[in-house]
Amino acid sequence: MLAKRIIPCLDVDHGRVKKGVNFVNLQDVGDPTAIASAYQKQGADEIVFLDITATNEHRKAIIETIEKVAGQVFMPLTVGGGIHTVSDMMALLKAGADKIAVNSAAVDNPDLITKGAEKFGRQCIVLAIDAKFNADTNQYDVYVNGGRKKTTLNAIEWAKQGVGFGAGELLVTSMDRDGTKSGYDLNLYQQLSRAVSVPIIASGGCGQVSDFTNLFQQTTVDGALAASVFHFGELKISTVKDQLRKDGVIIR
Amino acid sequence: MIIVIDYDTGNTRNVKKALDFLGVSNQLSADPAKILAADGLILPGVGAFSKAMDALISRGLVPVIQQAARQGVPILGICLGMQLLFERSFEFGQRPGLSIMNGQVVPIPDQLGVKVPHMGWDQNQVTRPDPIADPFDQQFTYFVHSYYVETGPENILATVDYGVRLPSVVRRKNVIGIQFHPEKSGDVGLAGLTKFKELIDHADYSRN
């Protein structure tokens, strides 16, 4: 059986990791390759790079970053942020990425998912969704542009459509939980798991080891993504995995 | 020198990066002369079987790889590269493969309640001890595939349990196939590539 995945996420700006990572023995706290290597040693199953470079002329920085990381780190690499075309995808995959995550650009142009899936295979195309609970409708709304702009889409319906367009995996962030350290939004992932059959990565809200256990025991998601708890050393991936094993979760 | 056969498939450069990282002398090439003179060959591959066969045929590489196999050159097929070693695939209709090993490529049955593609880290069990498969016993490695190989137990060195028992490492004399991606499986995967290098270095062992 497949192991559940623990996935750190790095925000990269102009080829540098934006939120400084606080590891012992890490000389350059902003170097994506050094950080990714450290996470590989800790037992990360995959790494997500989110390119937050704002200007288009510096877009090639992320390609150079992935090229360097892929020469030193030998595990699956997912890249998202500002990917608008199949040729953007091609450049990143050639540099060593394994999967491409699309978010706002896929909402604007769902054909991007289909074109990418046809060219590189579904397993390469991850649909990233930022979801926020709407108490008036009792549903989850989809937000784009880094969570700044609300759309008319329902997150569960958009997830189903995205899979229909060709997405091979979903990376779904709960905006309500993001940064709160109050645990993953189990209700959201239970609804998503019932709606689609592709792998789902949960993101947003993890603050302690038991949040991972709850997520994997109470939903069927395949992976858990986290950033700050790992970056600031509050949790070590190896500690999380030891506990998950004790709790009977299949872990690498 | 290891030649990584370059026929424009997805993971070629990642395989090269892993060999470079290990300090293993290697080169990407589709040149028949270089392929036949190589100490060892790696056939990478991701994507569709039929398209990959088209790419090998258009480069005139099918008889070259078959000849290298007959000459005893150690050959490692990775992921789709492993599947191409077999007689035929049933991905989008039937298509002949390189026929270097006996067996065929069939879809992973999804009615067993497993997700297809089989994507992620899964645990290998060695079924026949062999230097090339031993580093993977009980270890998790990274898989991405929707089809798998059906072949005789005499060819299977390791399997994973995914509803059916999927062969994860196969071997027939000098020809080896690995269904997962050693170039994406962390230290365990790199250890497997190192074993392939060691097998090449022991020429008496490989050229039998």
XYZ file of C-alpha atoms in Angstrom:
460
model
C 0.000 0.000 0.000
C 1.095 3.531 -0.674
C 2.612 5.487 2.185
C 0.988 8.733 3.273
C 3.157 11.674 2.207
C 4.562 14.492 4.338
C 5.316 17.486 2.141
C 7.089 20.704 3.111
C 6.314 23.753 0.983
C 8.868 26.449 0.165
C 7.954 29.952 -1.044
C 10.598 31.002 -3.565
C 11.137 34.612 -4.657
C 13.814 35.384 -7.266
C 15.457 32.033 -6.542
C 15.578 32.517 -2.776
C 13.391 30.922 -0.128
C 11.319 33.790 1.174
C 10.437 32.833 4.717
C 13.806 32.097 6.260
C 14.149 28.526 7.349
C 15.457 28.058 10.846
C 17.518 24.871 10.829
C 20.577 24.082 12.801
C 23.657 23.638 10.604
C 22.117 25.430 7.660
C 24.597 28.081 6.621
C 22.444 29.800 4.000
C 18.884 30.037 5.304
C 17.570 31.164 1.915
C 19.161 28.607 -0.393
C 16.486 26.322 -1.891
C 18.939 23.485 -2.563
C 20.343 23.462 0.986
C 16.854 23.559 2.473
C 15.498 20.846 0.170
C 18.510 18.632 0.977
C 17.894 19.114 4.700
C 14.254 18.142 4.247
C 15.265 15.080 2.245
C 17.475 13.987 5.167
C 14.599 14.545 7.607
C 12.438 12.200 5.560
C 10.260 14.487 3.416
C 8.401 12.513 0.748
C 8.113 15.327 -1.754
C 8.747 19.080 -1.849
C 6.471 21.782 -3.209
C 8.060 24.979 -4.504
C 5.722 27.914 -4.763
C 7.170 30.628 -6.993
C 6.032 33.976 -5.616
C 8.245 36.083 -7.899
C 5.986 38.917 -8.916
C 7.619 40.143 -12.105
C 7.573 38.230 -15.340
C 11.119 39.121 -16.351
C 12.436 37.196 -13.383
C 10.383 34.091 -14.097
C 13.372 32.176 -15.338
C 14.821 32.290 -11.805
C 12.527 29.436 -10.740
C 13.716 27.306 -13.659
C 17.331 27.816 -12.592
C 16.356 27.032 -9.002
C 14.702 23.738 -9.955
C 17.645 22.850 -12.194
C 19.993 23.244 -9.199
C 17.761 21.492 -6.672
C 17.176 18.523 -8.992
C 20.933 17.994 -9.232
C 21.230 17.474 -5.472
C 17.829 16.297 -4.240
C 16.404 13.018 -5.489
C 12.734 12.935 -4.656
C 9.570 14.207 -6.315
C 9.502 17.976 -6.848
C 6.298 19.914 -7.475
C 6.377 23.500 -8.733
C 3.529 26.008 -8.693
C 2.989 29.731 -9.003
C 2.521 31.840 -12.101
C 2.428 28.975 -14.600
C 0.278 30.084 -17.534
C 1.307 28.018 -20.534
C 2.298 24.519 -21.587
C 5.743 25.864 -22.466
C 6.114 27.151 -18.859
C 5.342 23.583 -17.752
C 7.776 22.072 -20.249
C 10.639 24.294 -19.074
C 10.109 23.319 -15.423
C 9.735 19.594 -16.161
C 12.916 19.672 -18.245
C 14.691 21.390 -15.361
C 13.809 18.436 -13.129
C 10.312 19.078 -11.754
C 8.012 16.047 -11.587
C 4.684 17.791 -11.191
C 3.266 21.186 -12.053
C 0.642 22.871 -9.892
C -1.778 25.328 -11.494
C -4.212 27.514 -9.591
C -5.535 30.898 -10.811
C -4.456 30.288 -14.401
C -6.539 27.101 -14.477
C -9.612 28.965 -13.226
C -9.155 31.544 -16.011
C -8.382 28.879 -18.590
C -9.298 25.276 -17.665
C -7.936 24.168 -21.039
C -4.462 24.645 -19.518
C -5.116 21.554 -17.366
C -6.205 19.515 -20.375
C -3.319 20.655 -22.581
C -0.803 19.871 -19.845
C -2.324 16.466 -19.123
C -2.379 15.535 -22.804
C 1.247 16.535 -23.282
C 2.828 15.281 -20.045
C 0.288 12.871 -18.554
C -2.289 13.446 -15.823
C 0.156 12.475 -13.109
C 2.148 15.632 -13.925
C -0.707 18.086 -13.463
C -1.772 19.140 -9.973
C -4.778 21.417 -9.548
C -4.192 23.720 -6.577
C -7.340 25.152 -5.000
C -7.632 27.824 -2.299
C -10.932 27.186 -0.512
C -12.770 29.276 2.094
C -15.911 28.241 3.937
C -18.953 30.410 3.300
C -21.286 30.265 6.313
C -24.167 31.784 4.348
C -24.244 29.047 1.739
C -22.675 26.320 3.895
C -20.254 25.638 1.031
C -16.625 26.248 0.171
C -15.820 29.088 -2.236
C -12.777 29.106 -4.522
C -10.410 32.072 -4.270
C -7.685 33.032 -6.745
C -4.756 35.459 -6.989
C -3.192 34.210 -3.780
C -6.496 34.215 -1.937
C -7.233 37.861 -2.714
C -10.068 37.379 -5.197
C -13.259 35.413 -4.615
C -14.688 33.520 -7.575
C -18.179 32.168 -8.147
C -16.847 28.587 -8.098
C -17.754 26.008 -5.472
C -14.581 24.223 -4.361
C -15.993 20.687 -4.411
C -17.551 21.203 -7.852
C -14.368 22.832 -9.177
C -12.336 19.890 -7.873
C -14.584 17.470 -9.791
C -14.406 19.587 -12.932
C -10.633 19.904 -12.645
C -10.244 16.130 -12.502
C -12.529 15.910 -15.538
C -10.259 18.355 -17.365
C -7.288 16.101 -16.618
C -5.825 17.003 -13.207
C -4.111 13.956 -11.685
C -3.900 15.303 -8.144
C -5.445 18.051 -6.004
C -3.588 20.334 -3.606
C -6.297 21.994 -1.558
C -5.577 24.759 0.949
C -8.087 25.698 3.605
C -7.848 29.488 3.809
C -9.794 29.409 7.082
C -7.170 27.229 8.736
C -4.036 28.527 6.999
C -1.731 30.059 9.608
C -4.038 29.238 12.528
C -2.303 26.023 13.706
C -5.735 24.736 14.702
C -5.579 21.540 12.643
C -6.521 20.578 9.096
C -10.094 21.217 7.942
C -11.279 17.596 8.135
C -14.755 18.431 6.854
C -13.320 19.922 3.649
C -11.149 16.875 2.934
C -13.910 14.410 3.732
C -16.144 16.161 1.201
C -13.356 16.240 -1.398
C -12.484 12.571 -0.884
C -16.069 11.597 -1.587
C -16.145 13.764 -4.724
C -12.978 12.681 -6.564
C -10.796 9.590 -6.862
C -7.420 11.261 -7.563
C -4.866 11.782 -4.766
C -5.517 14.783 -2.502
C -2.928 16.823 -0.612
C -4.257 18.755 2.385
C -2.806 22.138 3.285
C -3.423 24.731 5.960
C -3.770 24.595 9.721
C -1.252 22.097 10.996
C 0.308 23.045 14.325
C 1.104 19.802 16.095
C 1.782 16.139 15.432
C -1.760 15.054 16.290
C -3.080 17.212 13.430
C -1.375 14.838 10.974
C -2.752 11.788 12.765
C -6.282 13.202 12.758
C -6.029 14.048 9.078
C -4.866 10.594 8.028
C -7.182 8.680 10.357
C -10.333 10.677 9.643
C -9.966 11.314 5.910
C -8.525 9.363 2.983
C -6.195 12.137 1.764
C -2.819 11.002 0.484
C -0.558 13.746 1.745
C -0.213 16.606 4.185
C 1.530 19.819 3.286
C 2.994 22.182 5.835
C 5.341 25.143 5.813
C 5.989 27.191 8.926
C 5.898 24.367 11.505
C 8.708 22.668 9.607
C 10.604 25.803 8.587
C 10.858 27.164 12.114
C 11.780 23.790 13.540
C 8.632 23.554 15.699
C 8.120 20.088 14.261
C 10.644 17.786 12.657
C 9.416 15.569 9.845
C 11.128 12.594 11.460
C 9.242 13.232 14.728
C 5.937 13.502 12.878
C 6.621 10.252 11.048
C 7.635 8.375 14.200
C 4.340 9.316 15.833
C 2.300 8.477 12.716
C 3.897 5.024 12.628
C 2.944 4.503 16.275
C -0.586 5.572 15.396
C -0.738 2.908 12.699
C -0.507 5.194 9.653
C 1.509 3.766 6.749
C 4.550 5.994 6.425
C 7.810 5.658 4.531
C 31.037 4.570 -19.479
C 27.275 4.256 -19.029
C 25.161 5.488 -21.912
C 21.744 6.826 -20.974
C 19.725 6.248 -24.135
C 18.459 9.637 -25.262
C 15.190 9.363 -27.143
C 13.410 12.459 -25.849
C 11.544 10.981 -22.909
C 10.736 12.742 -19.650
C 13.082 11.458 -16.980
C 16.291 11.196 -19.035
C 17.934 14.244 -17.528
C 16.953 13.333 -13.973
C 18.587 9.931 -14.437
C 21.700 11.706 -15.693
C 21.624 14.088 -12.721
C 21.493 11.159 -10.301
C 24.466 9.448 -12.015
C 26.396 12.741 -12.027
C 25.644 13.186 -8.320
C 27.015 9.691 -7.661
C 30.120 10.468 -9.715
C 29.293 7.713 -12.214
C 30.732 8.420 -15.659
C 27.822 8.697 -18.098
C 26.631 10.304 -21.287
C 23.291 10.872 -23.004
C 23.320 9.448 -26.511
C 21.221 7.951 -29.291
C 24.287 7.012 -31.359
C 24.218 3.259 -32.181
C 28.035 3.036 -32.181
C 28.257 4.539 -28.693
C 25.406 2.367 -27.429
C 27.069 -0.829 -28.681
C 30.419 0.197 -27.188
C 28.972 1.125 -23.769
C 29.910 -0.701 -20.568
C 26.309 -0.359 -19.484
C 23.042 1.084 -20.776
C 20.148 2.803 -19.078
C 16.830 3.024 -20.877
C 14.718 5.692 -19.127
C 11.108 6.371 -19.980
C 7.901 8.028 -18.875
C 4.632 8.392 -20.762
C 2.940 6.166 -23.292
C 4.395 2.826 -24.474
C 3.430 3.265 -28.110
C 4.913 6.742 -28.424
C 8.151 5.573 -26.817
C 8.432 2.648 -29.264
C 7.848 5.110 -32.129
C 10.698 7.250 -30.802
C 13.059 4.245 -30.556
C 12.097 3.022 -34.040
C 12.541 6.450 -35.632
C 16.073 6.603 -34.206
C 16.852 3.083 -35.437
C 17.513 1.959 -31.860
C 15.383 -1.195 -31.577
C 17.895 -3.601 -33.206
C 20.762 -1.771 -31.478
C 19.361 -2.300 -27.981
C 18.475 -5.905 -28.835
C 22.037 -6.526 -30.047
C 23.536 -4.963 -26.911
C 21.346 -7.239 -24.796
C 22.520 -10.327 -26.748
C 26.153 -9.229 -26.328
C 25.701 -9.233 -22.568
C 25.893 -5.483 -21.994
C 24.226 -4.700 -18.643
C 20.977 -2.884 -19.415
C 18.754 -1.121 -16.883
C 15.245 -0.108 -17.958
C 13.541 2.390 -15.641
C 9.734 2.777 -15.348
C 8.414 2.812 -18.936
C 11.973 1.841 -19.929
C 11.448 -1.424 -18.006
C 8.104 -2.072 -19.697
C 9.650 -1.545 -23.146
C 11.979 -4.521 -22.529
C 9.034 -6.951 -22.764
C 7.235 -8.556 -25.680
C 4.110 -6.455 -25.904
C 1.894 -3.875 -24.212
C -1.871 -3.519 -24.102
C -1.797 0.251 -23.543
C -4.206 1.692 -26.182
C -4.379 -1.540 -28.201
C -1.625 -4.095 -28.571
C 1.883 -2.970 -29.449
C 5.104 -5.013 -29.680
C 7.995 -4.039 -27.420
C 11.732 -4.765 -27.547
C 11.099 -8.459 -26.665
C 14.341 -8.737 -24.694
C 12.414 -10.316 -21.812
C 9.392 -12.612 -21.833
C 6.180 -11.057 -20.628
C 3.641 -8.378 -21.330
C 2.448 -5.009 -20.068
C -1.150 -4.815 -18.802
C -3.286 -2.220 -16.970
C -3.375 -2.099 -13.161
C -6.925 -3.264 -12.319
C -8.736 -0.335 -10.676
C -11.800 -2.362 -9.678
C -9.772 -3.553 -6.691
C -10.384 -0.224 -4.971
C -6.901 1.170 -5.588
C -6.253 4.499 -7.284
C -4.737 4.381 -10.772
C -2.103 5.651 -11.563
C -0.170 3.946 -8.802
C 1.579 7.132 -7.677
C 3.645 7.598 -4.561
C 5.964 5.711 -2.208
C 5.327 1.998 -1.951
C 7.092 -0.827 -0.137
C 9.141 -3.438 -1.996
C 9.494 -7.061 -1.013
C 12.351 -9.031 -2.467
C 11.119 -12.377 -3.797
C 14.485 -13.602 -5.127
C 17.650 -12.344 -3.424
C 19.918 -10.568 -5.909
C 22.519 -7.810 -5.464
C 20.488 -5.460 -7.667
C 17.236 -5.862 -5.692
C 18.507 -6.389 -2.148
C 18.907 -2.649 -1.347
C 15.156 -2.254 -1.924
C 13.889 -5.006 0.395
C 11.187 -3.593 2.728
C 12.084 -0.106 1.469
C 9.664 2.444 0.067
C 10.441 3.788 -3.406
C 8.671 6.250 -5.687
C 6.275 4.856 -8.303
C 4.281 6.570 -11.069
C 2.580 4.161 -13.476
C -0.790 2.885 -14.679
C 0.421 -0.341 -16.331
C 2.513 -3.193 -14.980
C 4.467 -6.186 -16.225
C 3.177 -9.759 -16.201
C 6.118 -12.131 -16.391
C 7.321 -15.463 -15.012
C 8.426 -15.691 -11.370
C 11.914 -16.614 -12.570
C 12.307 -13.033 -13.841
C 10.894 -11.273 -10.764
C 13.255 -10.110 -8.021
C 10.922 -7.825 -6.061
C 7.245 -6.873 -5.919
C 4.894 -4.370 -4.287
C 1.375 -5.136 -3.111
C -1.145 -2.860 -4.833
C -4.275 -4.944 -5.100
C -2.219 -7.194 -7.353
C 1.442 -8.052 -6.782
C 3.269 -5.686 -9.140
C 6.816 -6.636 -10.147
C 9.024 -3.729 -9.049
C 12.403 -5.217 -10.021
C 12.936 -7.800 -12.768
C 16.069 -9.393 -14.136
C 17.084 -11.861 -16.839
C 20.887 -12.255 -16.825
C 22.348 -8.886 -17.872
C 18.966 -7.196 -18.410
C 17.325 -5.464 -15.447
C 14.085 -3.532 -15.118
C 13.001 -1.251 -12.270
C 9.372 -0.138 -12.277
C 9.850 2.724 -9.821
C 12.059 5.786 -10.217
C 15.404 5.185 -8.481
C 16.368 8.719 -9.518
C 13.479 10.028 -7.375
C 13.615 7.564 -4.484
C 16.112 9.301 -2.219
C 19.114 7.456 -0.792
C 17.534 4.038 -1.390
C 17.118 4.772 -5.091
C 20.665 6.068 -5.392
C 21.899 2.881 -3.686
C 20.170 0.894 -6.438
C 21.898 2.897 -9.171
C 25.209 2.328 -7.387
C 24.515 -1.435 -7.437
C 23.982 -1.267 -11.198
C 27.354 0.489 -11.520
C 28.996 -2.242 -9.416
C 27.426 -4.914 -11.590
C 28.980 -3.239 -14.646
C 32.359 -3.080 -12.907
C 32.309 -6.856 -12.393
C 32.435 -7.722 -16.061
C 32.645 -11.483 -15.480
C 29.428 -11.211 -13.493
C 27.538 -9.176 -16.048
C 28.653 -10.712 -19.326
C 27.377 -14.220 -18.820
